[in-house]
């Protein structure tokens, strides 16, 4: 096994263990006790998004390595490959968790999303290429922090609070910057560098962007309608 695959396996096991212990660490409120697995699932996702040294430094790393904007194929800062491998482990764990605990018609969108991410990030981990591209994609996890906080507040029945309202505003702002704008930049980079990317990899990237972009626009509309135009 390559170090990258071992790191993926270790990450999967670590997030699986965290998921099992979270109900003891963060007991669900009465309003969330009917759906305990989801409470654990959201907190596990929040832990992945907010891990110090994993997603938060991504913008800093991107700024400190301007070569990334020119070469997302072979250039990446130290630790970026491990960062992507850890994320693959998390997405695999979340995929298994939803598959085991949620009905397919309720989770197919996220399962589909995770499948695309696992394939794209998996290529970067195995080939040690396109790690920079995956690193840029991880910027979306900055928004995921507030997206998961929103779900936690909903499950805790804290919708009519100032905390929820403030989180909704920050969530929407970071959604535009770190999801929609980031995906648009990635799509543009892929189009401009199509001659430097092998056909098979270019096809995977194009399909991934074609899937992710409408999914994120639809989710943005749902958030806007739910939190501001209800």
PDB file of C-alpha atoms in Angstrom:
ATOM      1  CA  UNK A   1       0.000   0.000   0.000  1.00  0.00           C
ATOM      2  CA  UNK A   2       1.203   3.485  -0.788  1.00  0.00           C
ATOM      3  CA  UNK A   3       1.436   6.029   2.066  1.00  0.00           C
ATOM      4  CA  UNK A   4      -1.483   7.905   0.510  1.00  0.00           C
ATOM      5  CA  UNK A   5      -3.777   4.866   0.670  1.00  0.00           C
ATOM      6  CA  UNK A   6      -2.688   4.117   4.231  1.00  0.00           C
ATOM      7  CA  UNK A   7      -3.545   7.692   5.164  1.00  0.00           C
ATOM      8  CA  UNK A   8      -6.966   7.320   3.515  1.00  0.00           C
ATOM      9  CA  UNK A   9      -7.595   4.147   5.526  1.00  0.00           C
ATOM     10  CA  UNK A  10      -6.402   5.771   8.758  1.00  0.00           C
ATOM     11  CA  UNK A  11      -8.601   8.798   8.133  1.00  0.00           C
ATOM     12  CA  UNK A  12     -11.620   6.566   7.470  1.00  0.00           C
ATOM     13  CA  UNK A  13     -11.040   4.688  10.734  1.00  0.00           C
ATOM     14  CA  UNK A  14     -10.492   7.894  12.727  1.00  0.00           C
ATOM     15  CA  UNK A  15     -13.685   9.563  11.484  1.00  0.00           C
ATOM     16  CA  UNK A  16     -15.601   6.309  12.026  1.00  0.00           C
ATOM     17  CA  UNK A  17     -14.410   6.193  15.626  1.00  0.00           C
ATOM     18  CA  UNK A  18     -15.231   9.873  16.111  1.00  0.00           C
ATOM     19  CA  UNK A  19     -18.722   9.291  14.748  1.00  0.00           C
ATOM     20  CA  UNK A  20     -19.362   6.537  17.291  1.00  0.00           C
ATOM     21  CA  UNK A  21     -18.127   8.641  20.223  1.00  0.00           C
ATOM     22  CA  UNK A  22     -19.830  11.926  19.313  1.00  0.00           C
ATOM     23  CA  UNK A  23     -23.151  11.168  20.991  1.00  0.00           C
ATOM     24  CA  UNK A  24     -21.269  10.883  24.278  1.00  0.00           C
ATOM     25  CA  UNK A  25     -19.126  13.955  23.585  1.00  0.00           C
ATOM     26  CA  UNK A  26     -21.991  16.109  22.262  1.00  0.00           C
ATOM     27  CA  UNK A  27     -25.295  14.737  23.614  1.00  0.00           C
ATOM     28  CA  UNK A  28     -28.228  15.476  21.294  1.00  0.00           C
ATOM     29  CA  UNK A  29     -30.930  17.848  22.575  1.00  0.00           C
ATOM     30  CA  UNK A  30     -34.465  16.459  23.013  1.00  0.00           C
ATOM     31  CA  UNK A  31     -35.485  17.754  19.565  1.00  0.00           C
ATOM     32  CA  UNK A  32     -32.694  15.717  17.898  1.00  0.00           C
ATOM     33  CA  UNK A  33     -33.061  12.429  19.785  1.00  0.00           C
ATOM     34  CA  UNK A  34     -35.413  10.988  17.180  1.00  0.00           C
ATOM     35  CA  UNK A  35     -32.598  11.148  14.634  1.00  0.00           C
ATOM     36  CA  UNK A  36     -29.468  10.398  16.624  1.00  0.00           C
ATOM     37  CA  UNK A  37     -27.414   9.113  13.695  1.00  0.00           C
ATOM     38  CA  UNK A  38     -27.925  12.372  11.788  1.00  0.00           C
ATOM     39  CA  UNK A  39     -26.836  14.368  14.825  1.00  0.00           C
ATOM     40  CA  UNK A  40     -23.593  12.361  14.926  1.00  0.00           C
ATOM     41  CA  UNK A  41     -23.202  12.591  11.150  1.00  0.00           C
ATOM     42  CA  UNK A  42     -23.442  16.387  11.075  1.00  0.00           C
ATOM     43  CA  UNK A  43     -20.980  16.821  13.939  1.00  0.00           C
ATOM     44  CA  UNK A  44     -18.545  14.469  12.189  1.00  0.00           C
ATOM     45  CA  UNK A  45     -18.871  16.546   9.027  1.00  0.00           C
ATOM     46  CA  UNK A  46     -18.303  19.731  11.022  1.00  0.00           C
ATOM     47  CA  UNK A  47     -15.153  18.231  12.560  1.00  0.00           C
ATOM     48  CA  UNK A  48     -13.845  17.480   9.061  1.00  0.00           C
ATOM     49  CA  UNK A  49     -14.577  20.996   7.837  1.00  0.00           C
ATOM     50  CA  UNK A  50     -13.075  22.721  10.862  1.00  0.00           C
ATOM     51  CA  UNK A  51      -9.976  20.574  11.469  1.00  0.00           C
ATOM     52  CA  UNK A  52      -7.051  22.918  12.270  1.00  0.00           C
ATOM     53  CA  UNK A  53      -4.359  22.630   9.671  1.00  0.00           C
ATOM     54  CA  UNK A  54      -6.624  20.834   7.176  1.00  0.00           C
ATOM     55  CA  UNK A  55      -9.090  23.181   5.492  1.00  0.00           C
ATOM     56  CA  UNK A  56      -8.595  26.520   7.223  1.00  0.00           C
ATOM     57  CA  UNK A  57      -5.016  27.003   5.936  1.00  0.00           C
ATOM     58  CA  UNK A  58      -6.046  26.289   2.334  1.00  0.00           C
ATOM     59  CA  UNK A  59      -6.487  29.974   1.356  1.00  0.00           C
ATOM     60  CA  UNK A  60      -3.195  30.841   3.086  1.00  0.00           C
ATOM     61  CA  UNK A  61      -1.390  28.040   1.289  1.00  0.00           C
ATOM     62  CA  UNK A  62      -2.890  29.138  -1.996  1.00  0.00           C
ATOM     63  CA  UNK A  63      -1.705  32.710  -1.455  1.00  0.00           C
ATOM     64  CA  UNK A  64       1.770  31.642  -0.329  1.00  0.00           C
ATOM     65  CA  UNK A  65       2.188  29.458  -3.425  1.00  0.00           C
ATOM     66  CA  UNK A  66       1.151  31.652  -6.383  1.00  0.00           C
ATOM     67  CA  UNK A  67       2.481  28.969  -8.746  1.00  0.00           C
ATOM     68  CA  UNK A  68      -0.666  27.010  -7.973  1.00  0.00           C
ATOM     69  CA  UNK A  69      -2.715  29.342 -10.183  1.00  0.00           C
ATOM     70  CA  UNK A  70      -0.485  28.450 -13.132  1.00  0.00           C
ATOM     71  CA  UNK A  71       0.121  24.758 -12.457  1.00  0.00           C
ATOM     72  CA  UNK A  72      -2.499  22.794 -10.527  1.00  0.00           C
ATOM     73  CA  UNK A  73      -1.222  19.518 -11.974  1.00  0.00           C
ATOM     74  CA  UNK A  74       2.297  19.043 -10.636  1.00  0.00           C
ATOM     75  CA  UNK A  75       2.640  21.884  -8.111  1.00  0.00           C
ATOM     76  CA  UNK A  76       1.390  21.664  -4.551  1.00  0.00           C
ATOM     77  CA  UNK A  77       2.609  22.920  -1.158  1.00  0.00           C
ATOM     78  CA  UNK A  78       4.005  20.543   1.491  1.00  0.00           C
ATOM     79  CA  UNK A  79       1.326  18.534   3.238  1.00  0.00           C
ATOM     80  CA  UNK A  80      -1.271  19.098   0.531  1.00  0.00           C
ATOM     81  CA  UNK A  81      -1.207  15.458  -0.602  1.00  0.00           C
ATOM     82  CA  UNK A  82      -1.857  14.287   2.970  1.00  0.00           C
ATOM     83  CA  UNK A  83      -4.644  16.846   3.300  1.00  0.00           C
ATOM     84  CA  UNK A  84      -6.407  15.458   0.215  1.00  0.00           C
ATOM     85  CA  UNK A  85      -5.910  11.852   1.395  1.00  0.00           C
ATOM     86  CA  UNK A  86      -7.479  12.661   4.783  1.00  0.00           C
ATOM     87  CA  UNK A  87     -10.463  14.191   2.997  1.00  0.00           C
ATOM     88  CA  UNK A  88     -10.913  11.091   0.841  1.00  0.00           C
ATOM     89  CA  UNK A  89     -11.054   9.039   4.042  1.00  0.00           C
ATOM     90  CA  UNK A  90     -13.722  11.335   5.457  1.00  0.00           C
ATOM     91  CA  UNK A  91     -15.883  11.261   2.318  1.00  0.00           C
ATOM     92  CA  UNK A  92     -15.664   7.454   2.260  1.00  0.00           C
ATOM     93  CA  UNK A  93     -16.748   7.319   5.916  1.00  0.00           C
ATOM     94  CA  UNK A  94     -19.637   9.710   5.318  1.00  0.00           C
ATOM     95  CA  UNK A  95     -20.693   7.718   2.236  1.00  0.00           C
ATOM     96  CA  UNK A  96     -20.817   4.483   4.266  1.00  0.00           C
ATOM     97  CA  UNK A  97     -22.586   6.216   7.171  1.00  0.00           C
ATOM     98  CA  UNK A  98     -25.385   7.555   4.948  1.00  0.00           C
ATOM     99  CA  UNK A  99     -25.673   4.286   3.043  1.00  0.00           C
ATOM    100  CA  UNK A 100     -26.169   2.353   6.292  1.00  0.00           C
ATOM    101  CA  UNK A 101     -28.476   4.780   8.111  1.00  0.00           C
ATOM    102  CA  UNK A 102     -30.511   6.733   5.567  1.00  0.00           C
ATOM    103  CA  UNK A 103     -32.960   5.750   2.862  1.00  0.00           C
ATOM    104  CA  UNK A 104     -31.592   6.050  -0.659  1.00  0.00           C
ATOM    105  CA  UNK A 105     -34.245   8.495  -1.875  1.00  0.00           C
ATOM    106  CA  UNK A 106     -33.276  10.852   0.966  1.00  0.00           C
ATOM    107  CA  UNK A 107     -29.516  10.731   0.460  1.00  0.00           C
ATOM    108  CA  UNK A 108     -28.927  10.049  -3.255  1.00  0.00           C
ATOM    109  CA  UNK A 109     -27.810  13.638  -3.964  1.00  0.00           C
ATOM    110  CA  UNK A 110     -25.096  13.576  -1.301  1.00  0.00           C
ATOM    111  CA  UNK A 111     -24.077  10.024  -2.208  1.00  0.00           C
ATOM    112  CA  UNK A 112     -23.703  11.140  -5.811  1.00  0.00           C
ATOM    113  CA  UNK A 113     -21.736  14.208  -4.713  1.00  0.00           C
ATOM    114  CA  UNK A 114     -19.426  12.098  -2.537  1.00  0.00           C
ATOM    115  CA  UNK A 115     -18.861   9.596  -5.363  1.00  0.00           C
ATOM    116  CA  UNK A 116     -17.643  12.373  -7.664  1.00  0.00           C
ATOM    117  CA  UNK A 117     -15.364  13.823  -4.969  1.00  0.00           C
ATOM    118  CA  UNK A 118     -13.914  10.415  -4.044  1.00  0.00           C
ATOM    119  CA  UNK A 119     -13.093   9.640  -7.686  1.00  0.00           C
ATOM    120  CA  UNK A 120     -11.522  13.047  -8.397  1.00  0.00           C
ATOM    121  CA  UNK A 121      -9.587  13.259  -5.123  1.00  0.00           C
ATOM    122  CA  UNK A 122      -8.649   9.584  -5.381  1.00  0.00           C
ATOM    123  CA  UNK A 123      -6.920  10.251  -8.713  1.00  0.00           C
ATOM    124  CA  UNK A 124      -4.891  13.018  -7.068  1.00  0.00           C
ATOM    125  CA  UNK A 125      -3.906  10.750  -4.167  1.00  0.00           C
ATOM    126  CA  UNK A 126      -2.907   7.809  -6.366  1.00  0.00           C
ATOM    127  CA  UNK A 127      -1.096   9.746  -9.092  1.00  0.00           C
ATOM    128  CA  UNK A 128       0.392  12.502  -6.912  1.00  0.00           C
ATOM    129  CA  UNK A 129      -0.881  14.878  -9.575  1.00  0.00           C
ATOM    130  CA  UNK A 130      -3.737  17.410  -9.634  1.00  0.00           C
ATOM    131  CA  UNK A 131      -3.237  17.787  -5.865  1.00  0.00           C
ATOM    132  CA  UNK A 132      -3.273  21.561  -6.326  1.00  0.00           C
ATOM    133  CA  UNK A 133      -6.610  21.302  -8.114  1.00  0.00           C
ATOM    134  CA  UNK A 134      -8.016  19.230  -5.245  1.00  0.00           C
ATOM    135  CA  UNK A 135      -6.570  21.713  -2.737  1.00  0.00           C
ATOM    136  CA  UNK A 136      -8.461  24.561  -4.387  1.00  0.00           C
ATOM    137  CA  UNK A 137     -11.625  22.421  -4.334  1.00  0.00           C
ATOM    138  CA  UNK A 138     -11.235  22.040  -0.560  1.00  0.00           C
ATOM    139  CA  UNK A 139     -11.838  25.771  -0.166  1.00  0.00           C
ATOM    140  CA  UNK A 140     -15.547  24.921  -0.279  1.00  0.00           C
ATOM    141  CA  UNK A 141     -15.151  23.367   3.180  1.00  0.00           C
ATOM    142  CA  UNK A 142     -14.836  26.863   4.643  1.00  0.00           C
ATOM    143  CA  UNK A 143     -18.488  27.345   3.740  1.00  0.00           C
ATOM    144  CA  UNK A 144     -19.299  23.817   4.935  1.00  0.00           C
ATOM    145  CA  UNK A 145     -18.528  24.920   8.506  1.00  0.00           C
ATOM    146  CA  UNK A 146     -21.507  27.302   8.457  1.00  0.00           C
ATOM    147  CA  UNK A 147     -23.620  24.900   6.420  1.00  0.00           C
ATOM    148  CA  UNK A 148     -23.202  22.219   9.104  1.00  0.00           C
ATOM    149  CA  UNK A 149     -23.756  24.733  11.905  1.00  0.00           C
ATOM    150  CA  UNK A 150     -27.041  25.623  10.229  1.00  0.00           C
ATOM    151  CA  UNK A 151     -28.138  21.975  10.326  1.00  0.00           C
ATOM    152  CA  UNK A 152     -27.127  21.642  13.979  1.00  0.00           C
ATOM    153  CA  UNK A 153     -29.128  24.745  14.917  1.00  0.00           C
ATOM    154  CA  UNK A 154     -32.113  23.415  12.987  1.00  0.00           C
ATOM    155  CA  UNK A 155     -31.975  20.061  14.781  1.00  0.00           C
ATOM    156  CA  UNK A 156     -31.605  21.845  18.132  1.00  0.00           C
ATOM    157  CA  UNK A 157     -34.766  23.834  17.343  1.00  0.00           C
ATOM    158  CA  UNK A 158     -32.921  27.166  17.443  1.00  0.00           C
ATOM    159  CA  UNK A 159     -34.268  28.587  14.195  1.00  0.00           C
ATOM    160  CA  UNK A 160     -35.760  31.702  15.761  1.00  0.00           C
ATOM    161  CA  UNK A 161     -32.525  32.925  17.318  1.00  0.00           C
ATOM    162  CA  UNK A 162     -30.005  35.634  16.529  1.00  0.00           C
ATOM    163  CA  UNK A 163     -27.309  32.974  16.241  1.00  0.00           C
ATOM    164  CA  UNK A 164     -29.223  31.218  13.473  1.00  0.00           C
ATOM    165  CA  UNK A 165     -29.858  34.478  11.628  1.00  0.00           C
ATOM    166  CA  UNK A 166     -26.205  35.540  11.783  1.00  0.00           C
ATOM    167  CA  UNK A 167     -25.082  32.091  10.677  1.00  0.00           C
ATOM    168  CA  UNK A 168     -27.522  32.218   7.744  1.00  0.00           C
ATOM    169  CA  UNK A 169     -26.009  35.491   6.521  1.00  0.00           C
ATOM    170  CA  UNK A 170     -22.406  34.275   6.863  1.00  0.00           C
ATOM    171  CA  UNK A 171     -23.380  30.934   5.329  1.00  0.00           C
ATOM    172  CA  UNK A 172     -24.824  32.607   2.255  1.00  0.00           C
ATOM    173  CA  UNK A 173     -21.843  34.966   1.865  1.00  0.00           C
ATOM    174  CA  UNK A 174     -19.242  32.209   2.158  1.00  0.00           C
ATOM    175  CA  UNK A 175     -21.336  30.048  -0.150  1.00  0.00           C
ATOM    176  CA  UNK A 176     -20.991  32.578  -2.957  1.00  0.00           C
ATOM    177  CA  UNK A 177     -17.256  33.129  -2.362  1.00  0.00           C
ATOM    178  CA  UNK A 178     -16.015  29.641  -1.524  1.00  0.00           C
ATOM    179  CA  UNK A 179     -18.422  27.456  -3.478  1.00  0.00           C
ATOM    180  CA  UNK A 180     -19.848  29.204  -6.523  1.00  0.00           C
ATOM    181  CA  UNK A 181     -16.841  31.452  -7.237  1.00  0.00           C
ATOM    182  CA  UNK A 182     -14.329  28.668  -6.535  1.00  0.00           C
ATOM    183  CA  UNK A 183     -16.103  26.218  -8.843  1.00  0.00           C
ATOM    184  CA  UNK A 184     -16.298  28.884 -11.540  1.00  0.00           C
ATOM    185  CA  UNK A 185     -12.538  29.535 -11.226  1.00  0.00           C
ATOM    186  CA  UNK A 186     -11.795  25.792 -11.383  1.00  0.00           C
ATOM    187  CA  UNK A 187     -13.976  25.378 -14.478  1.00  0.00           C
ATOM    188  CA  UNK A 188     -12.193  28.303 -16.143  1.00  0.00           C
ATOM    189  CA  UNK A 189      -8.760  26.876 -15.287  1.00  0.00           C
ATOM    190  CA  UNK A 190      -9.720  23.473 -16.643  1.00  0.00           C
ATOM    191  CA  UNK A 191     -10.946  25.006 -19.906  1.00  0.00           C
ATOM    192  CA  UNK A 192      -7.835  27.176 -20.363  1.00  0.00           C
ATOM    193  CA  UNK A 193      -5.467  24.282 -19.650  1.00  0.00           C
ATOM    194  CA  UNK A 194      -7.207  21.525 -21.582  1.00  0.00           C
ATOM    195  CA  UNK A 195      -4.117  21.016 -23.786  1.00  0.00           C
ATOM    196  CA  UNK A 196      -1.956  20.305 -20.729  1.00  0.00           C
ATOM    197  CA  UNK A 197      -4.325  17.772 -19.179  1.00  0.00           C
ATOM    198  CA  UNK A 198      -4.667  14.172 -20.501  1.00  0.00           C
ATOM    199  CA  UNK A 199      -7.967  13.442 -22.223  1.00  0.00           C
ATOM    200  CA  UNK A 200      -9.189  10.932 -19.619  1.00  0.00           C
ATOM    201  CA  UNK A 201      -8.404  13.226 -16.700  1.00  0.00           C
ATOM    202  CA  UNK A 202      -9.878  16.210 -18.514  1.00  0.00           C
ATOM    203  CA  UNK A 203     -13.082  14.223 -19.084  1.00  0.00           C
ATOM    204  CA  UNK A 204     -13.309  13.304 -15.380  1.00  0.00           C
ATOM    205  CA  UNK A 205     -12.724  16.922 -14.361  1.00  0.00           C
ATOM    206  CA  UNK A 206     -15.241  18.270 -16.871  1.00  0.00           C
ATOM    207  CA  UNK A 207     -17.912  15.801 -15.778  1.00  0.00           C
ATOM    208  CA  UNK A 208     -17.185  16.608 -12.138  1.00  0.00           C
ATOM    209  CA  UNK A 209     -17.577  20.348 -12.708  1.00  0.00           C
ATOM    210  CA  UNK A 210     -20.704  19.771 -14.812  1.00  0.00           C
ATOM    211  CA  UNK A 211     -22.251  17.859 -11.906  1.00  0.00           C
ATOM    212  CA  UNK A 212     -21.075  20.044  -9.033  1.00  0.00           C
ATOM    213  CA  UNK A 213     -22.011  23.418 -10.525  1.00  0.00           C
ATOM    214  CA  UNK A 214     -25.786  22.834 -10.942  1.00  0.00           C
ATOM    215  CA  UNK A 215     -25.946  20.963  -7.619  1.00  0.00           C
ATOM    216  CA  UNK A 216     -24.431  23.940  -5.800  1.00  0.00           C
ATOM    217  CA  UNK A 217     -26.669  26.443  -7.590  1.00  0.00           C
ATOM    218  CA  UNK A 218     -29.759  24.400  -6.642  1.00  0.00           C
ATOM    219  CA  UNK A 219     -28.616  24.194  -3.000  1.00  0.00           C
ATOM    220  CA  UNK A 220     -27.974  27.948  -2.976  1.00  0.00           C
ATOM    221  CA  UNK A 221     -31.535  28.548  -4.190  1.00  0.00           C
ATOM    222  CA  UNK A 222     -32.904  26.250  -1.481  1.00  0.00           C
ATOM    223  CA  UNK A 223     -30.939  28.060   1.233  1.00  0.00           C
ATOM    224  CA  UNK A 224     -32.033  31.455  -0.054  1.00  0.00           C
ATOM    225  CA  UNK A 225     -35.683  30.408  -0.197  1.00  0.00           C
ATOM    226  CA  UNK A 226     -35.634  28.692   3.199  1.00  0.00           C
ATOM    227  CA  UNK A 227     -33.741  31.300   5.247  1.00  0.00           C
ATOM    228  CA  UNK A 228     -34.699  34.574   3.563  1.00  0.00           C
ATOM    229  CA  UNK A 229     -37.840  34.151   1.423  1.00  0.00           C
ATOM    230  CA  UNK A 230     -39.859  31.737   3.489  1.00  0.00           C
TER     231      UNK A 230
END
